[in-house]
């Protein structure tokens, strides 16, 4: 199976690396294109099996799946440039472009005789370390095609099949969520420094703690409050700190931030 990836930036590069690292693809099955060569050379150095080109048409020639990973304002030109790749039935167009809905993507390929299955896939930047929370939505895809796309993106973290509406708001939790979680890390580390822990050590401690807290939820399938109960002894230090944070508006600040990002 050949996968053509258009754009070797953060997303395209991470997808190419994630696929190559999975060990499931042979040399030449992953082809990545980019107008400039520096990112392509870096990809090639990391994974020799990734084929690279500065020519988008070459990247999609004979591809079963085309992944478009360029900035939103370039997406229309790129999709229209490569739509000849959908010359036979059963092809897949995967867009990771955040702001372009199915209706627009369909319009861009409207004159193509064999309408491809279209997927909107929104990973977050943790895809570069194989820990993405990725949303997948489909339009006109068969069950087999959807299963394939889910399998591919599950190689690079957690993949969740949703409808387009959920994808739009879920992105706030998962993509913007990276920044929100990291701002907590920075705040907690700064508190640690004030308490006398060196900055680098404080950041490492908070990041590892956050990872452990997330694992408790993911592995136990528990509610956050159940895990919180386990560390809040009556009259103890954790509940004192937690309540102080709530007095300062912790939960409310998080909800307000999410709603602002979602434009609500
Ligand atoms: N970053 C995120 O967290 C995130 C999450 C979900 C979705 N997305 C979406 O992913 C898309 C890509 O974002 P990104 O962060 O990966 O951007 P990026 O790092 O800027 O990567 C875009 C790449 O596209 C290349 N490019 C420009 N014009 C091209 C063309 N005509 N043909 C082929 N490649 C071209 C650029 O090359 P040069 O730099 O050499 O010009 C660049 O390497 C965006 O639409 C964004 O909405 C991003």
GROMACS .gro file of C-alpha atoms and ligand atoms in nm:
model
  312
    1UNK     CA    1   0.000   0.000   0.000
    2UNK     CA    2   0.140   0.338  -0.100
    3UNK     CA    3   0.081   0.647   0.115
    4UNK     CA    4   0.163   0.990  -0.027
    5UNK     CA    5   0.209   1.265   0.231
    6UNK     CA    6   0.194   1.625   0.113
    7UNK     CA    7   0.386   1.856   0.347
    8UNK     CA    8   0.679   1.749   0.564
    9UNK     CA    9   0.617   1.992   0.852
   10UNK     CA   10   0.518   1.909   1.211
   11UNK     CA   11   0.220   1.696   1.115
   12UNK     CA   12   0.329   1.546   0.782
   13UNK     CA   13   0.675   1.472   0.918
   14UNK     CA   14   0.541   1.312   1.235
   15UNK     CA   15   0.295   1.096   1.037
   16UNK     CA   16   0.573   0.984   0.800
   17UNK     CA   17   0.800   0.899   1.096
   18UNK     CA   18   0.518   0.725   1.286
   19UNK     CA   19   0.438   0.506   0.986
   20UNK     CA   20   0.805   0.428   0.922
   21UNK     CA   21   0.867   0.349   1.291
   22UNK     CA   22   0.576   0.101   1.292
   23UNK     CA   23   0.785  -0.132   1.075
   24UNK     CA   24   0.475  -0.216   0.870
   25UNK     CA   25   0.578  -0.039   0.552
   26UNK     CA   26   0.839  -0.128   0.293
   27UNK     CA   27   1.081   0.109   0.125
   28UNK     CA   28   0.897   0.336  -0.118
   29UNK     CA   29   0.550   0.278   0.033
   30UNK     CA   30   0.569   0.608   0.222
   31UNK     CA   31   0.643   0.907   0.001
   32UNK     CA   32   0.660   1.258   0.142
   33UNK     CA   33   0.668   1.580  -0.060
   34UNK     CA   34   0.766   1.932   0.041
   35UNK     CA   35   0.867   2.236  -0.166
   36UNK     CA   36   1.199   2.279   0.017
   37UNK     CA   37   1.445   2.000   0.091
   38UNK     CA   38   1.576   2.056   0.446
   39UNK     CA   39   1.281   1.879   0.618
   40UNK     CA   40   1.284   1.603   0.358
   41UNK     CA   41   1.656   1.541   0.414
   42UNK     CA   42   1.597   1.521   0.789
   43UNK     CA   43   1.317   1.267   0.738
   44UNK     CA   44   1.536   1.057   0.512
   45UNK     CA   45   1.814   1.064   0.773
   46UNK     CA   46   1.572   0.943   1.041
   47UNK     CA   47   1.408   0.670   0.832
   48UNK     CA   48   1.572   0.560   0.513
   49UNK     CA   49   1.255   0.382   0.392
   50UNK     CA   50   1.073   0.717   0.349
   51UNK     CA   51   1.092   0.829  -0.013
   52UNK     CA   52   1.104   1.206  -0.058
   53UNK     CA   53   1.034   1.448  -0.340
   54UNK     CA   54   0.972   1.818  -0.402
   55UNK     CA   55   0.704   1.722  -0.655
   56UNK     CA   56   0.353   1.665  -0.514
   57UNK     CA   57   0.232   1.483  -0.826
   58UNK     CA   58   0.518   1.236  -0.797
   59UNK     CA   59   0.435   1.176  -0.430
   60UNK     CA   60   0.074   1.081  -0.502
   61UNK     CA   61   0.133   0.880  -0.821
   62UNK     CA   62  -0.021   0.536  -0.763
   63UNK     CA   63  -0.094   0.618  -0.397
   64UNK     CA   64  -0.386   0.440  -0.228
   65UNK     CA   65  -0.399   0.711   0.036
   66UNK     CA   66  -0.303   1.077   0.011
   67UNK     CA   67  -0.245   1.269   0.333
   68UNK     CA   68  -0.268   1.647   0.300
   69UNK     CA   69  -0.067   1.815   0.578
   70UNK     CA   70  -0.020   2.176   0.467
   71UNK     CA   71  -0.137   2.501   0.627
   72UNK     CA   72  -0.510   2.572   0.581
   73UNK     CA   73  -0.463   2.854   0.329
   74UNK     CA   74  -0.259   2.624   0.102
   75UNK     CA   75  -0.493   2.326   0.122
   76UNK     CA   76  -0.726   2.415  -0.168
   77UNK     CA   77  -0.439   2.458  -0.415
   78UNK     CA   78  -0.276   2.135  -0.302
   79UNK     CA   79  -0.594   1.923  -0.312
   80UNK     CA   80  -0.679   2.055  -0.658
   81UNK     CA   81  -0.320   1.991  -0.773
   82UNK     CA   82  -0.315   1.627  -0.661
   83UNK     CA   83  -0.675   1.521  -0.724
   84UNK     CA   84  -0.570   1.327  -1.035
   85UNK     CA   85  -0.439   1.071  -0.784
   86UNK     CA   86  -0.801   0.960  -0.744
   87UNK     CA   87  -0.801   0.811  -1.093
   88UNK     CA   88  -0.934   0.472  -0.988
   89UNK     CA   89  -1.206   0.377  -0.736
   90UNK     CA   90  -1.123   0.299  -0.373
   91UNK     CA   91  -0.874   0.582  -0.308
   92UNK     CA   92  -0.856   0.777   0.016
   93UNK     CA   93  -0.798   1.145   0.084
   94UNK     CA   94  -0.690   1.215   0.441
   95UNK     CA   95  -0.691   1.580   0.543
   96UNK     CA   96  -0.521   1.684   0.867
   97UNK     CA   97  -0.602   2.047   0.792
   98UNK     CA   98  -0.783   2.175   1.097
   99UNK     CA   99  -1.029   2.427   0.955
  100UNK     CA  100  -1.158   2.272   0.633
  101UNK     CA  101  -1.491   2.083   0.661
  102UNK     CA  102  -1.598   1.782   0.452
  103UNK     CA  103  -1.834   1.997   0.245
  104UNK     CA  104  -1.541   2.212   0.125
  105UNK     CA  105  -1.308   1.915   0.068
  106UNK     CA  106  -1.581   1.746  -0.141
  107UNK     CA  107  -1.627   2.064  -0.343
  108UNK     CA  108  -1.254   2.072  -0.424
  109UNK     CA  109  -1.269   1.721  -0.574
  110UNK     CA  110  -1.625   1.751  -0.713
  111UNK     CA  111  -1.520   1.704  -1.077
  112UNK     CA  112  -1.329   1.382  -1.007
  113UNK     CA  113  -1.508   1.083  -1.158
  114UNK     CA  114  -1.407   0.840  -0.884
  115UNK     CA  115  -1.498   1.019  -0.564
  116UNK     CA  116  -1.244   0.921  -0.297
  117UNK     CA  117  -1.333   0.838   0.060
  118UNK     CA  118  -1.247   1.148   0.259
  119UNK     CA  119  -1.116   1.144   0.615
  120UNK     CA  120  -1.056   1.436   0.843
  121UNK     CA  121  -0.789   1.342   1.091
  122UNK     CA  122  -0.684   1.572   1.372
  123UNK     CA  123  -0.383   1.450   1.568
  124UNK     CA  124  -0.207   1.658   1.833
  125UNK     CA  125   0.163   1.737   1.851
  126UNK     CA  126   0.229   1.434   2.074
  127UNK     CA  127   0.208   1.237   1.748
  128UNK     CA  128   0.582   1.307   1.717
  129UNK     CA  129   0.640   1.083   2.021
  130UNK     CA  130   0.375   0.825   1.930
  131UNK     CA  131   0.131   0.950   2.196
  132UNK     CA  132  -0.122   1.147   1.994
  133UNK     CA  133  -0.489   1.182   2.081
  134UNK     CA  134  -0.619   1.166   1.724
  135UNK     CA  135  -0.975   1.228   1.606
  136UNK     CA  136  -1.088   1.058   1.285
  137UNK     CA  137  -1.409   1.143   1.096
  138UNK     CA  138  -1.511   0.989   0.765
  139UNK     CA  139  -1.718   1.086   0.463
  140UNK     CA  140  -1.808   0.831   0.200
  141UNK     CA  141  -1.574   0.563   0.332
  142UNK     CA  142  -1.632   0.189   0.351
  143UNK     CA  143  -1.599   0.005   0.682
  144UNK     CA  144  -1.272  -0.145   0.560
  145UNK     CA  145  -1.129   0.195   0.469
  146UNK     CA  146  -1.231   0.340   0.805
  147UNK     CA  147  -1.080   0.044   0.988
  148UNK     CA  148  -0.758   0.092   0.793
  149UNK     CA  149  -0.730   0.463   0.875
  150UNK     CA  150  -0.806   0.392   1.242
  151UNK     CA  151  -0.536   0.123   1.243
  152UNK     CA  152  -0.281   0.354   1.084
  153UNK     CA  153  -0.338   0.637   1.331
  154UNK     CA  154  -0.354   0.396   1.626
  155UNK     CA  155   0.012   0.325   1.547
  156UNK     CA  156   0.084   0.679   1.666
  157UNK     CA  157  -0.120   0.692   1.986
  158UNK     CA  158  -0.491   0.686   2.063
  159UNK     CA  159  -0.735   0.717   1.769
  160UNK     CA  160  -1.106   0.792   1.820
  161UNK     CA  161  -1.371   0.771   1.545
  162UNK     CA  162  -1.615   1.061   1.580
  163UNK     CA  163  -1.853   1.269   1.372
  164UNK     CA  164  -1.739   1.603   1.230
  165UNK     CA  165  -1.909   1.807   1.503
  166UNK     CA  166  -1.728   1.621   1.781
  167UNK     CA  167  -1.403   1.651   1.589
  168UNK     CA  168  -1.433   2.030   1.584
  169UNK     CA  169  -1.481   2.066   1.960
  170UNK     CA  170  -1.271   1.765   2.058
  171UNK     CA  171  -0.978   1.942   1.899
  172UNK     CA  172  -0.999   2.203   2.174
  173UNK     CA  173  -0.956   1.934   2.439
  174UNK     CA  174  -0.682   1.745   2.257
  175UNK     CA  175  -0.486   1.990   2.038
  176UNK     CA  176  -0.520   2.309   2.245
  177UNK     CA  177  -0.521   2.073   2.544
  178UNK     CA  178  -0.150   2.010   2.500
  179UNK     CA  179  -0.085   2.378   2.571
  180UNK     CA  180  -0.330   2.382   2.862
  181UNK     CA  181  -0.168   2.077   3.026
  182UNK     CA  182   0.180   2.219   2.974
  183UNK     CA  183   0.082   2.552   3.126
  184UNK     CA  184  -0.020   2.353   3.439
  185UNK     CA  185   0.324   2.188   3.431
  186UNK     CA  186   0.493   2.527   3.411
  187UNK     CA  187   0.282   2.670   3.694
  188UNK     CA  188   0.344   2.371   3.920
  189UNK     CA  189   0.716   2.373   3.843
  190UNK     CA  190   0.734   2.744   3.931
  191UNK     CA  191   0.565   2.662   4.261
  192UNK     CA  192   0.821   2.386   4.314
  193UNK     CA  193   1.106   2.631   4.257
  194UNK     CA  194   0.959   2.863   4.519
  195UNK     CA  195   0.951   2.567   4.756
  196UNK     CA  196   1.323   2.508   4.691
  197UNK     CA  197   1.342   2.252   4.409
  198UNK     CA  198   1.573   2.340   4.114
  199UNK     CA  199   1.377   2.433   3.799
  200UNK     CA  200   1.484   2.141   3.576
  201UNK     CA  201   1.413   1.889   3.851
  202UNK     CA  202   1.077   2.052   3.931
  203UNK     CA  203   0.966   2.031   3.565
  204UNK     CA  204   1.070   1.665   3.546
  205UNK     CA  205   0.882   1.586   3.866
  206UNK     CA  206   0.560   1.757   3.751
  207UNK     CA  207   0.572   1.606   3.400
  208UNK     CA  208   0.624   1.254   3.539
  209UNK     CA  209   0.345   1.312   3.793
  210UNK     CA  210   0.105   1.426   3.519
  211UNK     CA  211   0.193   1.121   3.311
  212UNK     CA  212   0.129   0.894   3.612
  213UNK     CA  213  -0.205   1.066   3.688
  214UNK     CA  214  -0.316   1.019   3.326
  215UNK     CA  215  -0.212   0.652   3.332
  216UNK     CA  216  -0.417   0.595   3.649
  217UNK     CA  217  -0.728   0.713   3.465
  218UNK     CA  218  -0.654   0.536   3.137
  219UNK     CA  219  -0.558   0.202   3.290
  220UNK     CA  220  -0.812   0.193   3.575
  221UNK     CA  221  -1.095   0.349   3.373
  222UNK     CA  222  -1.175   0.545   3.688
  223UNK     CA  223  -1.333   0.888   3.742
  224UNK     CA  224  -1.078   1.160   3.830
  225UNK     CA  225  -1.249   1.217   4.164
  226UNK     CA  226  -1.199   0.850   4.262
  227UNK     CA  227  -0.823   0.890   4.216
  228UNK     CA  228  -0.832   1.226   4.395
  229UNK     CA  229  -1.012   1.063   4.692
  230UNK     CA  230  -0.720   0.823   4.729
  231UNK     CA  231  -0.477   1.109   4.798
  232UNK     CA  232  -0.697   1.345   4.997
  233UNK     CA  233  -0.680   1.238   5.362
  234UNK     CA  234  -0.938   1.418   5.576
  235UNK     CA  235  -0.772   1.729   5.717
  236UNK     CA  236  -0.456   1.649   5.518
  237UNK     CA  237  -0.228   1.862   5.305
  238UNK     CA  238  -0.364   1.762   4.960
  239UNK     CA  239  -0.719   1.875   5.026
  240UNK     CA  240  -0.591   2.202   5.174
  241UNK     CA  241  -0.395   2.274   4.855
  242UNK     CA  242  -0.676   2.158   4.627
  243UNK     CA  243  -0.937   2.374   4.797
  244UNK     CA  244  -0.705   2.675   4.784
  245UNK     CA  245  -0.673   2.622   4.405
  246UNK     CA  246  -1.052   2.600   4.373
  247UNK     CA  247  -1.094   2.923   4.574
  248UNK     CA  248  -0.872   3.082   4.307
  249UNK     CA  249  -1.106   2.949   4.038
  250UNK     CA  250  -0.914   2.647   3.903
  251UNK     CA  251  -1.207   2.445   3.756
  252UNK     CA  252  -1.385   2.755   3.637
  253UNK     CA  253  -1.069   2.888   3.467
  254UNK     CA  254  -1.022   2.561   3.277
  255UNK     CA  255  -1.384   2.551   3.157
  256UNK     CA  256  -1.377   2.917   3.058
  257UNK     CA  257  -1.053   2.863   2.865
  258UNK     CA  258  -1.195   2.565   2.676
  259UNK     CA  259  -1.511   2.758   2.587
  260UNK     CA  260  -1.305   3.055   2.467
  261UNK     CA  261  -1.094   2.829   2.244
  262UNK     CA  262  -1.411   2.670   2.105
  263UNK     CA  263  -1.547   3.019   2.033
  264UNK     CA  264  -1.844   2.968   2.268
  265LIG     N1  265   0.036   2.142   1.467
  265LIG     C1  266  -0.073   2.091   1.523
  265LIG     O1  267  -0.088   2.072   1.645
  265LIG     C2  268  -0.186   2.048   1.434
  265LIG     C3  269  -0.286   1.966   1.488
  265LIG     C4  270  -0.388   1.921   1.406
  265LIG     C5  271  -0.391   1.964   1.274
  265LIG     N2  272  -0.293   2.047   1.223
  265LIG     C6  273  -0.303   2.089   1.084
  265LIG     O2  274  -0.193   2.034   1.012
  265LIG     C7  275  -0.164   2.117   0.902
  265LIG     C8  276  -0.014   2.132   0.896
  265LIG     O3  277   0.030   2.193   1.017
  265LIG     P1  278   0.182   2.184   1.060
  265LIG     O4  279   0.188   2.229   1.200
  265LIG     O5  280   0.238   2.051   1.023
  265LIG     O6  281   0.245   2.297   0.963
  265LIG     P2  282   0.395   2.312   0.913
  265LIG     O7  283   0.490   2.258   1.014
  265LIG     O8  284   0.412   2.452   0.866
  265LIG     O9  285   0.401   2.214   0.786
  265LIG     C9  286   0.345   2.243   0.663
  265LIG    C10  287   0.442   2.196   0.556
  265LIG    O10  288   0.381   2.211   0.429
  265LIG    C11  289   0.483   2.249   0.337
  265LIG     N3  290   0.424   2.308   0.219
  265LIG    C12  291   0.397   2.439   0.192
  265LIG     N4  292   0.342   2.451   0.069
  265LIG    C13  293   0.336   2.326   0.016
  265LIG    C14  294   0.291   2.274  -0.108
  265LIG     N5  295   0.239   2.353  -0.203
  265LIG     N6  296   0.302   2.142  -0.129
  265LIG    C15  297   0.354   2.060  -0.035
  265LIG     N7  298   0.398   2.103   0.085
  265LIG    C16  299   0.388   2.236   0.111
  265LIG    C17  300   0.571   2.344   0.416
  265LIG    O11  301   0.697   2.352   0.356
  265LIG     P3  302   0.797   2.476   0.381
  265LIG    O12  303   0.801   2.503   0.527
  265LIG    O13  304   0.925   2.429   0.326
  265LIG    O14  305   0.735   2.591   0.305
  265LIG    C18  306   0.573   2.276   0.552
  265LIG    O15  307   0.683   2.187   0.563
  265LIG    C19  308  -0.236   2.250   0.923
  265LIG    O16  309  -0.338   2.262   0.827
  265LIG    C20  310  -0.294   2.239   1.062
  265LIG    O17  311  -0.424   2.294   1.068
  265LIG    C21  312  -0.190   2.088   1.300
   0.00000   0.00000   0.00000
